[in-house]
Amino acid sequence: MFKTNYQNIIQNNRIRNFVIYGIGQIVNLVSPLLVMPYLVMICEKEGLGKIGVGFSFALVLNVLIDYGSYINGTKEISINRNNPEIIKKKIVSIYVMKLFLLVILIFTAFLVISFIPFFNKEQAVFIFSFLYVIGQLINPTWIFQGLENYKWISFINIISKAIYVAGIFIFIHKKDDYIYANAYLGLGLIISSLIGLISLIKKYNLRFYHNVNQDALRLLKEEFSLTFSQLFLSFYQYLPIMIISYLGGNGMAGQYRIIEQIVMTFRTYLQMFFNFIYADVCLQIHMSLKNGISNWLKYNGLNYLFVLFLVIIAFVLTEPILLYFNIPSNELESMIFFFRLGLIIPVFMAISFALKQLLFALDKNKVYINITIGSSIFSLLVFFLLVKNIGLQGAFLATISIELMVLVLYGIVLKPIIRLSKE
């Protein structure tokens, strides 16, 4: 009987995919936690703060280089997964669009790094961080998500993070080496993504076609509103460390980076879960609204209980977690308070991720865009004022309040649809 049940589990495609995907994502989650104590020890809090600012700069640019591919691109490939010709054209047109964007971003980044003093004084960090943007351009994970090919997604994650971790421990030896930290992250993503993209080129015989430039320009126009909203969302997610560095210095930015990395591990996990079930949720809702929303609720309900369980564990183990990151004893008490305050964020974030997924699956992109732009502008204003007046505590209070506000707005929009699906 045990053997029969075991075979049934192995034969379940979704469970097998989740295990494969989960292995790659565990590496994704663990790798920053492995290198951060070492970076704190070698480069100190100030160096870690500068690394964090450079990484946030790259993440903002990544939103522009992705340009909706992880939302609408993945959705289109998921729906048309049995039509190779449509998939082929979609892949090629999106990559041509990304090349157009890369030229614009290189020029923009050059101007920002050269002429804005905040960026110019650490220009080496930002230049090396741009390698991560190039890696994200090449990264074909959005295609594999649409195809639900989790072996390749895990392969890309594992290889890229292995190169990153090896680069940090082998080549970072002195305080000033902080400028290279993000370069190894970028090189890892470039190498692993190239391998994945080459496999797709061979499988689908990807080639430029006659009207590819026109299709790429059309995509630039169609995806502009969504990307514009995602850019504002990235400001809300990634500019805070720059604001803290500007107002409180790199030492405070380093403190924030340590707590953010631990707390935002939840964000990485939630994004992983979002990506894993997104294609399936889109397909099921496309086929049947009632069944699709029912399955969406089941997936995300179970996931929310898991997130709550992890938050409780992190709350109980706060002190040993922070000691692992080489927090000085004279800062430990205040860091424990900030960390536990920050743990409130993923409690709300888990719900907002689930609701955001449903908005996209139901083609409520315009509503999402309006909420995202409005809340992001408001959040940056609140964040700046609270950090300026009450320091690091204000950073976490601002984030908590905005997460709660977004969650409520999503809920108001989706409540009638969820109620309709139950009738």
Short mmCIF file of C-alpha atoms in Angstrom, two decimals, residues 71-81 86-87 90 146:
data_model
loop_
_atom_site.label_atom_id
_atom_site.label_comp_id
_atom_site.label_asym_id
_atom_site.label_seq_id
_atom_site.Cartn_x
_atom_site.Cartn_y
_atom_site.Cartn_z
CA ILE A 71 3.03 38.83 -16.99
CA ASN A 72 1.53 38.97 -20.48
CA GLY A 73 4.38 37.12 -22.23
CA THR A 74 4.09 34.17 -19.85
CA LYS A 75 0.29 34.24 -20.12
CA GLU A 76 0.35 34.20 -23.96
CA ILE A 77 2.78 31.29 -24.06
CA SER A 78 0.73 29.39 -21.49
CA ILE A 79 -2.49 29.75 -23.48
CA ASN A 80 -0.79 28.94 -26.83
CA ARG A 81 1.60 26.27 -25.57
CA ILE A 86 2.73 31.54 -32.14
CA ILE A 87 5.27 30.76 -29.43
CA LYS A 90 6.15 35.76 -29.40
CA GLY A 146 4.57 29.69 -19.66
#
